[in-house]
mmCIF file of C-alpha atoms in Angstrom:
data_model
loop_
_atom_site.group_PDB
_atom_site.id
_atom_site.type_symbol
_atom_site.label_atom_id
_atom_site.label_comp_id
_atom_site.label_asym_id
_atom_site.label_seq_id
_atom_site.Cartn_x
_atom_site.Cartn_y
_atom_site.Cartn_z
ATOM 1 C CA MET A 19 20.061 -109.121 -1.138
ATOM 2 C CA ARG A 20 22.778 -106.450 -1.387
ATOM 3 C CA ARG A 21 20.517 -104.368 -3.616
ATOM 4 C CA MET A 22 17.673 -104.654 -1.115
ATOM 5 C CA LEU A 23 19.898 -103.611 1.776
ATOM 6 C CA LEU A 24 21.174 -100.637 -0.209
ATOM 7 C CA THR A 25 17.618 -99.563 -1.006
ATOM 8 C CA LEU A 26 16.608 -99.814 2.657
ATOM 9 C CA ALA A 27 19.651 -97.765 3.691
ATOM 10 C CA LEU A 28 18.829 -95.043 1.186
ATOM 11 C CA VAL A 29 15.226 -94.883 2.332
ATOM 12 C CA ALA A 30 16.339 -94.709 5.957
ATOM 13 C CA GLY A 31 18.766 -91.933 5.078
ATOM 14 C CA VAL A 32 15.990 -89.613 3.828
ATOM 15 C CA ALA A 33 13.273 -90.515 6.305
ATOM 16 C CA PRO A 34 12.220 -87.537 8.454
ATOM 17 C CA LEU A 35 13.485 -87.602 12.024
ATOM 18 C CA ALA A 36 11.363 -87.007 15.081
ATOM 19 C CA ALA A 37 10.894 -83.365 16.069
ATOM 20 C CA GLN A 38 13.374 -82.041 18.613
ATOM 21 C CA ASP A 39 12.790 -79.155 21.030
ATOM 22 C CA THR A 40 15.196 -76.506 22.301
ATOM 23 C CA ARG A 41 13.941 -74.329 25.158
ATOM 24 C CA PHE A 42 15.105 -70.892 26.248
ATOM 25 C CA THR A 43 13.884 -68.786 29.171
ATOM 26 C CA LYS A 44 14.919 -65.322 30.270
ATOM 27 C CA GLU A 45 13.607 -62.753 32.717
ATOM 28 C CA MET A 46 12.726 -59.538 30.838
ATOM 29 C CA ARG A 47 11.542 -56.106 31.926
ATOM 30 C CA PRO A 48 9.040 -53.789 30.193
ATOM 31 C CA GLY A 49 10.857 -51.913 27.452
ATOM 32 C CA ASP A 50 13.353 -54.707 26.806
ATOM 33 C CA ARG A 51 13.645 -55.984 23.242
ATOM 34 C CA LEU A 52 13.044 -59.599 22.202
ATOM 35 C CA GLU A 53 14.533 -60.407 18.789
ATOM 36 C CA LEU A 54 13.596 -63.579 16.895
ATOM 37 C CA GLN A 55 15.499 -64.526 13.724
ATOM 38 C CA ASN A 56 14.523 -67.639 11.794
ATOM 39 C CA ILE A 57 15.216 -69.105 8.344
ATOM 40 C CA ASN A 58 12.689 -71.875 7.669
ATOM 41 C CA GLY A 59 9.594 -72.387 9.777
ATOM 42 C CA GLU A 60 6.742 -70.532 11.429
ATOM 43 C CA ILE A 61 7.173 -68.058 14.281
ATOM 44 C CA ARG A 62 4.204 -67.786 16.652
ATOM 45 C CA VAL A 63 4.177 -65.328 19.557
ATOM 46 C CA THR A 64 1.539 -64.917 22.265
ATOM 47 C CA GLN A 65 1.342 -62.741 25.352
ATOM 48 C CA GLY A 66 2.612 -64.613 28.395
ATOM 49 C CA THR A 67 2.181 -64.061 32.121
ATOM 50 C CA GLY A 68 4.881 -63.059 34.543
ATOM 51 C CA ARG A 69 8.277 -61.635 33.592
ATOM 52 C CA THR A 70 9.835 -64.689 31.918
ATOM 53 C CA ALA A 71 10.166 -64.936 28.141
ATOM 54 C CA GLU A 72 9.706 -68.535 27.027
ATOM 55 C CA ILE A 73 10.929 -69.641 23.594
ATOM 56 C CA VAL A 74 10.511 -73.213 22.379
ATOM 57 C CA VAL A 75 12.139 -74.027 19.036
ATOM 58 C CA THR A 76 11.024 -77.304 17.479
ATOM 59 C CA LYS A 77 13.397 -78.750 14.922
ATOM 60 C CA GLU A 78 11.848 -80.752 12.083
ATOM 61 C CA VAL A 79 14.421 -82.596 9.978
ATOM 62 C CA LYS A 80 13.076 -83.480 6.550
ATOM 63 C CA ALA A 81 16.344 -84.363 4.820
ATOM 64 C CA GLY A 82 20.077 -84.337 5.473
ATOM 65 C CA ASP A 83 21.983 -83.813 8.689
ATOM 66 C CA GLY A 84 19.806 -82.023 11.220
ATOM 67 C CA SER A 85 22.773 -81.402 13.500
ATOM 68 C CA LEU A 86 23.899 -78.705 11.040
ATOM 69 C CA VAL A 87 21.041 -76.465 12.173
ATOM 70 C CA LYS A 88 20.463 -75.182 15.687
ATOM 71 C CA ALA A 89 18.859 -72.366 17.651
ATOM 72 C CA ILE A 90 20.944 -70.243 20.015
ATOM 73 C CA MET A 91 20.252 -67.406 22.429
ATOM 74 C CA GLU A 92 22.244 -64.224 22.913
ATOM 75 C CA GLU A 93 21.604 -61.544 25.486
ATOM 76 C CA GLY A 94 22.841 -58.096 26.312
ATOM 77 C CA THR A 95 21.753 -54.935 28.051
ATOM 78 C CA GLY A 96 18.070 -54.516 27.307
ATOM 79 C CA TYR A 97 17.697 -57.278 24.747
ATOM 80 C CA VAL A 98 17.431 -61.027 24.186
ATOM 81 C CA ARG A 99 18.006 -62.542 20.749
ATOM 82 C CA VAL A 100 17.115 -66.086 19.665
ATOM 83 C CA CYS A 101 18.178 -67.113 16.169
ATOM 84 C CA THR A 102 18.565 -70.067 13.832
ATOM 85 C CA VAL A 103 22.098 -70.720 12.598
ATOM 86 C CA TYR A 104 23.656 -73.144 10.111
ATOM 87 C CA LEU A 105 26.851 -74.904 11.087
ATOM 88 C CA ASN A 106 27.941 -76.342 7.726
ATOM 89 C CA ARG A 107 30.528 -73.563 7.240
ATOM 90 C CA ASP A 108 31.515 -73.190 10.880
ATOM 91 C CA PRO A 109 30.741 -76.190 13.133
ATOM 92 C CA ASN A 110 31.799 -74.158 16.189
ATOM 93 C CA ARG A 111 29.572 -71.177 15.508
ATOM 94 C CA SER A 112 27.972 -69.888 18.688
ATOM 95 C CA THR A 113 26.642 -66.422 17.763
ATOM 96 C CA CYS A 114 23.881 -65.068 15.554
ATOM 97 C CA ARG A 115 26.422 -63.018 13.631
ATOM 98 C CA GLY A 116 27.912 -64.763 10.611
ATOM 99 C CA GLU A 117 26.909 -66.167 7.254
ATOM 100 C CA ASN A 118 24.114 -68.704 6.918
ATOM 101 C CA SER A 119 24.504 -71.014 3.928
ATOM 102 C CA GLY A 120 21.169 -72.089 2.481
ATOM 103 C CA ASN A 121 19.679 -75.556 2.331
ATOM 104 C CA TRP A 122 20.659 -76.054 -1.284
ATOM 105 C CA SER A 123 24.054 -76.681 -2.855
ATOM 106 C CA SER A 124 25.192 -74.798 -5.935
ATOM 107 C CA ALA A 125 24.349 -77.858 -8.011
ATOM 108 C CA GLY A 126 20.724 -77.598 -6.889
ATOM 109 C CA ARG A 127 20.777 -80.822 -4.886
ATOM 110 C CA VAL A 128 19.475 -81.004 -1.334
ATOM 111 C CA ARG A 129 22.188 -80.699 1.277
ATOM 112 C CA PHE A 130 19.814 -80.575 4.234
ATOM 113 C CA GLU A 131 16.224 -79.480 4.753
ATOM 114 C CA VAL A 132 15.306 -78.464 8.272
ATOM 115 C CA ASN A 133 12.379 -76.435 9.594
ATOM 116 C CA MET A 134 12.628 -74.605 12.917
ATOM 117 C CA HIS A 135 9.254 -73.713 14.421
ATOM 118 C CA TYR A 136 9.260 -70.996 17.095
ATOM 119 C CA GLU A 137 6.605 -70.957 19.831
ATOM 120 C CA VAL A 138 7.110 -67.888 22.023
ATOM 121 C CA ARG A 139 5.477 -66.397 25.112
ATOM 122 C CA ALA A 140 6.517 -62.779 25.573
ATOM 123 C CA PRO A 141 6.112 -60.899 28.872
ATOM 124 C CA ALA A 142 3.975 -57.785 28.926
ATOM 125 C CA GLY A 143 5.711 -54.615 27.765
ATOM 126 C CA VAL A 144 8.485 -56.370 25.817
ATOM 127 C CA ARG A 145 9.175 -54.989 22.340
ATOM 128 C CA LEU A 146 9.230 -57.561 19.528
ATOM 129 C CA GLU A 147 11.467 -57.550 16.452
ATOM 130 C CA VAL A 148 10.878 -60.604 14.272
ATOM 131 C CA GLU A 149 12.781 -61.614 11.128
ATOM 132 C CA SER A 150 12.340 -64.725 8.991
ATOM 133 C CA VAL A 151 12.953 -65.953 5.471
ATOM 134 C CA ASN A 152 10.588 -68.842 4.750
ATOM 135 C CA GLY A 153 7.665 -69.035 7.122
ATOM 136 C CA ASN A 154 4.561 -67.343 8.455
ATOM 137 C CA VAL A 155 4.704 -65.006 11.444
ATOM 138 C CA VAL A 156 1.730 -64.975 13.819
ATOM 139 C CA LEU A 157 1.456 -62.618 16.825
ATOM 140 C CA ARG A 158 -1.470 -62.728 19.248
ATOM 141 C CA GLY A 159 -2.374 -60.357 22.079
ATOM 142 C CA ILE A 160 0.795 -58.268 21.797
ATOM 143 C CA ASP A 161 0.736 -55.162 24.014
ATOM 144 C CA THR A 162 3.601 -53.184 22.411
ATOM 145 C CA PRO A 163 3.958 -52.154 18.745
ATOM 146 C CA ALA A 164 5.957 -54.816 16.890
ATOM 147 C CA THR A 165 8.259 -54.951 13.861
ATOM 148 C CA VAL A 166 8.014 -58.009 11.594
ATOM 149 C CA GLU A 167 9.865 -58.862 8.392
ATOM 150 C CA THR A 168 9.723 -62.091 6.406
ATOM 151 C CA VAL A 169 10.247 -63.010 2.746
ATOM 152 C CA ASN A 170 8.086 -66.010 1.903
ATOM 153 C CA GLY A 171 5.255 -66.053 4.378
ATOM 154 C CA ALA A 172 2.159 -64.310 5.676
ATOM 155 C CA ILE A 173 2.086 -61.908 8.627
ATOM 156 C CA ASP A 174 -0.895 -62.065 10.987
ATOM 157 C CA LEU A 175 -0.815 -59.684 13.957
ATOM 158 C CA ASP A 176 -3.383 -59.103 16.664
ATOM 159 C CA GLY A 177 -2.311 -56.501 19.227
ATOM 160 C CA VAL A 178 -2.105 -52.847 20.146
ATOM 161 C CA GLY A 179 -0.246 -51.855 16.964
ATOM 162 C CA ALA A 180 2.904 -52.157 14.903
ATOM 163 C CA HIS A 181 5.740 -50.102 13.445
ATOM 164 C CA ARG A 182 6.640 -52.198 10.407
ATOM 165 C CA LEU A 183 5.091 -55.272 8.772
ATOM 166 C CA GLU A 184 6.894 -56.368 5.611
ATOM 167 C CA THR A 185 6.936 -59.467 3.435
ATOM 168 C CA VAL A 186 7.493 -60.267 -0.238
ATOM 169 C CA ASN A 187 5.292 -63.280 -0.882
ATOM 170 C CA GLY A 188 2.454 -63.271 1.571
ATOM 171 C CA ARG A 189 -0.605 -61.570 2.980
ATOM 172 C CA ILE A 190 -0.491 -59.003 5.787
ATOM 173 C CA THR A 191 -3.339 -58.933 8.297
ATOM 174 C CA GLY A 192 -3.358 -56.502 11.215
ATOM 175 C CA ARG A 193 -6.050 -56.268 13.887
ATOM 176 C CA PHE A 194 -5.166 -53.355 16.149
ATOM 177 C CA THR A 195 -6.799 -53.032 19.541
ATOM 178 C CA SER A 196 -5.561 -49.581 20.562
ATOM 179 C CA SER A 197 -5.709 -46.103 19.071
ATOM 180 C CA SER A 198 -3.217 -44.522 21.487
ATOM 181 C CA TRP A 199 0.139 -46.103 20.601
ATOM 182 C CA SER A 200 2.732 -43.731 19.165
ATOM 183 C CA GLY A 201 4.900 -43.933 16.055
ATOM 184 C CA ASP A 202 4.411 -44.465 12.340
ATOM 185 C CA LEU A 203 3.447 -47.671 10.557
ATOM 186 C CA ASP A 204 4.781 -49.140 7.308
ATOM 187 C CA LEU A 205 3.083 -52.109 5.639
ATOM 188 C CA GLU A 206 4.574 -53.558 2.484
ATOM 189 C CA THR A 207 4.236 -56.714 0.417
ATOM 190 C CA VAL A 208 4.673 -57.622 -3.239
ATOM 191 C CA ASN A 209 2.477 -60.662 -3.753
ATOM 192 C CA GLY A 210 -0.329 -60.460 -1.253
ATOM 193 C CA SER A 211 -3.195 -58.367 0.074
ATOM 194 C CA ILE A 212 -3.109 -56.046 3.076
ATOM 195 C CA GLU A 213 -6.026 -55.877 5.492
ATOM 196 C CA LEU A 214 -6.221 -53.673 8.591
ATOM 197 C CA SER A 215 -8.871 -53.607 11.292
ATOM 198 C CA LEU A 216 -8.627 -50.422 13.365
ATOM 199 C CA PRO A 217 -10.497 -48.956 16.337
ATOM 200 C CA GLY A 218 -13.227 -46.508 15.390
ATOM 201 C CA ASP A 219 -11.407 -43.601 17.093
ATOM 202 C CA PHE A 220 -8.084 -44.305 15.379
ATOM 203 C CA SER A 221 -6.300 -41.268 13.852
ATOM 204 C CA ALA A 222 -3.529 -41.127 11.235
ATOM 205 C CA GLN A 223 -2.338 -39.719 7.944
ATOM 206 C CA ILE A 224 -2.596 -42.551 5.429
ATOM 207 C CA ALA A 225 -1.139 -43.073 1.962
ATOM 208 C CA GLY A 226 -0.516 -46.061 -0.245
ATOM 209 C CA GLU A 227 -0.888 -47.850 -3.523
ATOM 210 C CA THR A 228 -1.532 -51.160 -5.207
ATOM 211 C CA VAL A 229 -0.686 -52.079 -8.789
ATOM 212 C CA ASN A 230 -2.916 -55.101 -9.329
ATOM 213 C CA GLY A 231 -5.653 -54.971 -6.754
ATOM 214 C CA SER A 232 -8.593 -53.020 -5.350
ATOM 215 C CA ILE A 233 -8.836 -50.434 -2.561
ATOM 216 C CA ASP A 234 -11.697 -50.845 -0.083
ATOM 217 C CA PHE A 235 -12.178 -48.728 3.022
ATOM 218 C CA GLY A 236 -15.744 -49.922 3.537
ATOM 219 C CA GLU A 237 -17.448 -47.844 6.206
ATOM 220 C CA PHE A 238 -14.215 -46.711 7.841
ATOM 221 C CA PRO A 239 -14.145 -42.887 8.108
ATOM 222 C CA VAL A 240 -11.321 -41.771 5.819
ATOM 223 C CA THR A 241 -11.198 -38.199 4.491
ATOM 224 C CA MET A 242 -9.518 -38.388 1.123
ATOM 225 C CA ARG A 243 -7.144 -35.657 -0.010
ATOM 226 C CA GLY A 244 -4.809 -35.174 -2.949
ATOM 227 C CA LYS A 245 -4.575 -38.008 -5.430
ATOM 228 C CA TRP A 246 -7.110 -40.790 -5.174
ATOM 229 C CA GLY A 247 -7.347 -44.189 -6.938
ATOM 230 C CA PRO A 248 -8.142 -46.398 -8.427
ATOM 231 C CA LYS A 249 -4.642 -47.619 -7.481
ATOM 232 C CA THR A 250 -3.350 -44.909 -5.116
ATOM 233 C CA PHE A 251 -4.777 -43.045 -2.145
ATOM 234 C CA THR A 252 -3.913 -40.283 0.298
ATOM 235 C CA GLY A 253 -6.140 -39.321 3.168
ATOM 236 C CA THR A 254 -6.751 -38.664 6.834
ATOM 237 C CA ILE A 255 -8.249 -40.954 9.421
ATOM 238 C CA GLY A 256 -9.842 -39.044 12.287
ATOM 239 C CA GLU A 257 -7.616 -36.149 13.331
ATOM 240 C CA GLY A 258 -4.510 -37.346 11.477
ATOM 241 C CA GLY A 259 -1.219 -37.495 13.335
ATOM 242 C CA ARG A 260 0.900 -40.616 12.883
ATOM 243 C CA ARG A 261 1.768 -41.728 9.350
ATOM 244 C CA ILE A 262 0.626 -45.007 7.801
ATOM 245 C CA ARG A 263 2.125 -46.146 4.491
ATOM 246 C CA ILE A 264 0.585 -49.142 2.694
ATOM 247 C CA GLU A 265 2.064 -50.663 -0.456
ATOM 248 C CA THR A 266 1.437 -53.844 -2.402
ATOM 249 C CA VAL A 267 1.893 -54.859 -6.027
ATOM 250 C CA ASN A 268 -0.321 -57.899 -6.514
ATOM 251 C CA GLY A 269 -3.042 -57.624 -3.926
ATOM 252 C CA SER A 270 -5.880 -55.539 -2.518
ATOM 253 C CA VAL A 271 -5.874 -52.992 0.309
ATOM 254 C CA THR A 272 -8.719 -53.172 2.834
ATOM 255 C CA LEU A 273 -9.455 -51.103 5.958
ATOM 256 C CA ARG A 274 -12.113 -52.166 8.423
ATOM 257 C CA ARG A 275 -13.536 -50.684 11.613
ATOM 258 C CA ARG A 276 -13.202 -53.015 14.591
#
């Protein structure tokens, strides 16, 4: 009987807990910056209505003490920041600044395993800066150029444009709806392909390379100049102008006309 009770207690101790939601709302003006910083879990952003940013963070506890992980919001002049923080080193931590200790102990045994899934509605005109470690980042209908960085996850953006899309292990997909946004664009991954869909009247100077992958511009009008393939390219789209840099190691590079 004692052995059975012990077994049941151990099983109960590792059983996943029900998902828990934390909600944040904040009035934001066009030109304000919304920063999202996560560790484990997907970040999904869509264009909202009105002037209120809505962020729902769903906590999924797979193992360990879920109370050691929480989402908090900071705000200042012109920005709102929502981040995931770990409390195992500082149980009173209340800011995004500080050291996050990972889910694994030095002995390689699970201390806690918690996913935080971000569902965000961003007001029109708000600039997005998204950072994550383990998780995909998905942006839909974004009307200002965004900056996205993750480590282990894909980036999938549909919107007017972007300034930087970077991951290590994951694919980058960008579907841009406007040719008039300003600024340069950097796209970089190590293990993953990069695919861009651009308006037919888009203009830029473009350069990039892949080590283990193909380069395919299909029917998109690119005037090649300087060094060309099979692994590197330099060229002009339309009338040139802004700079686009595309780099991957293990993956293909594809440009498509929308």
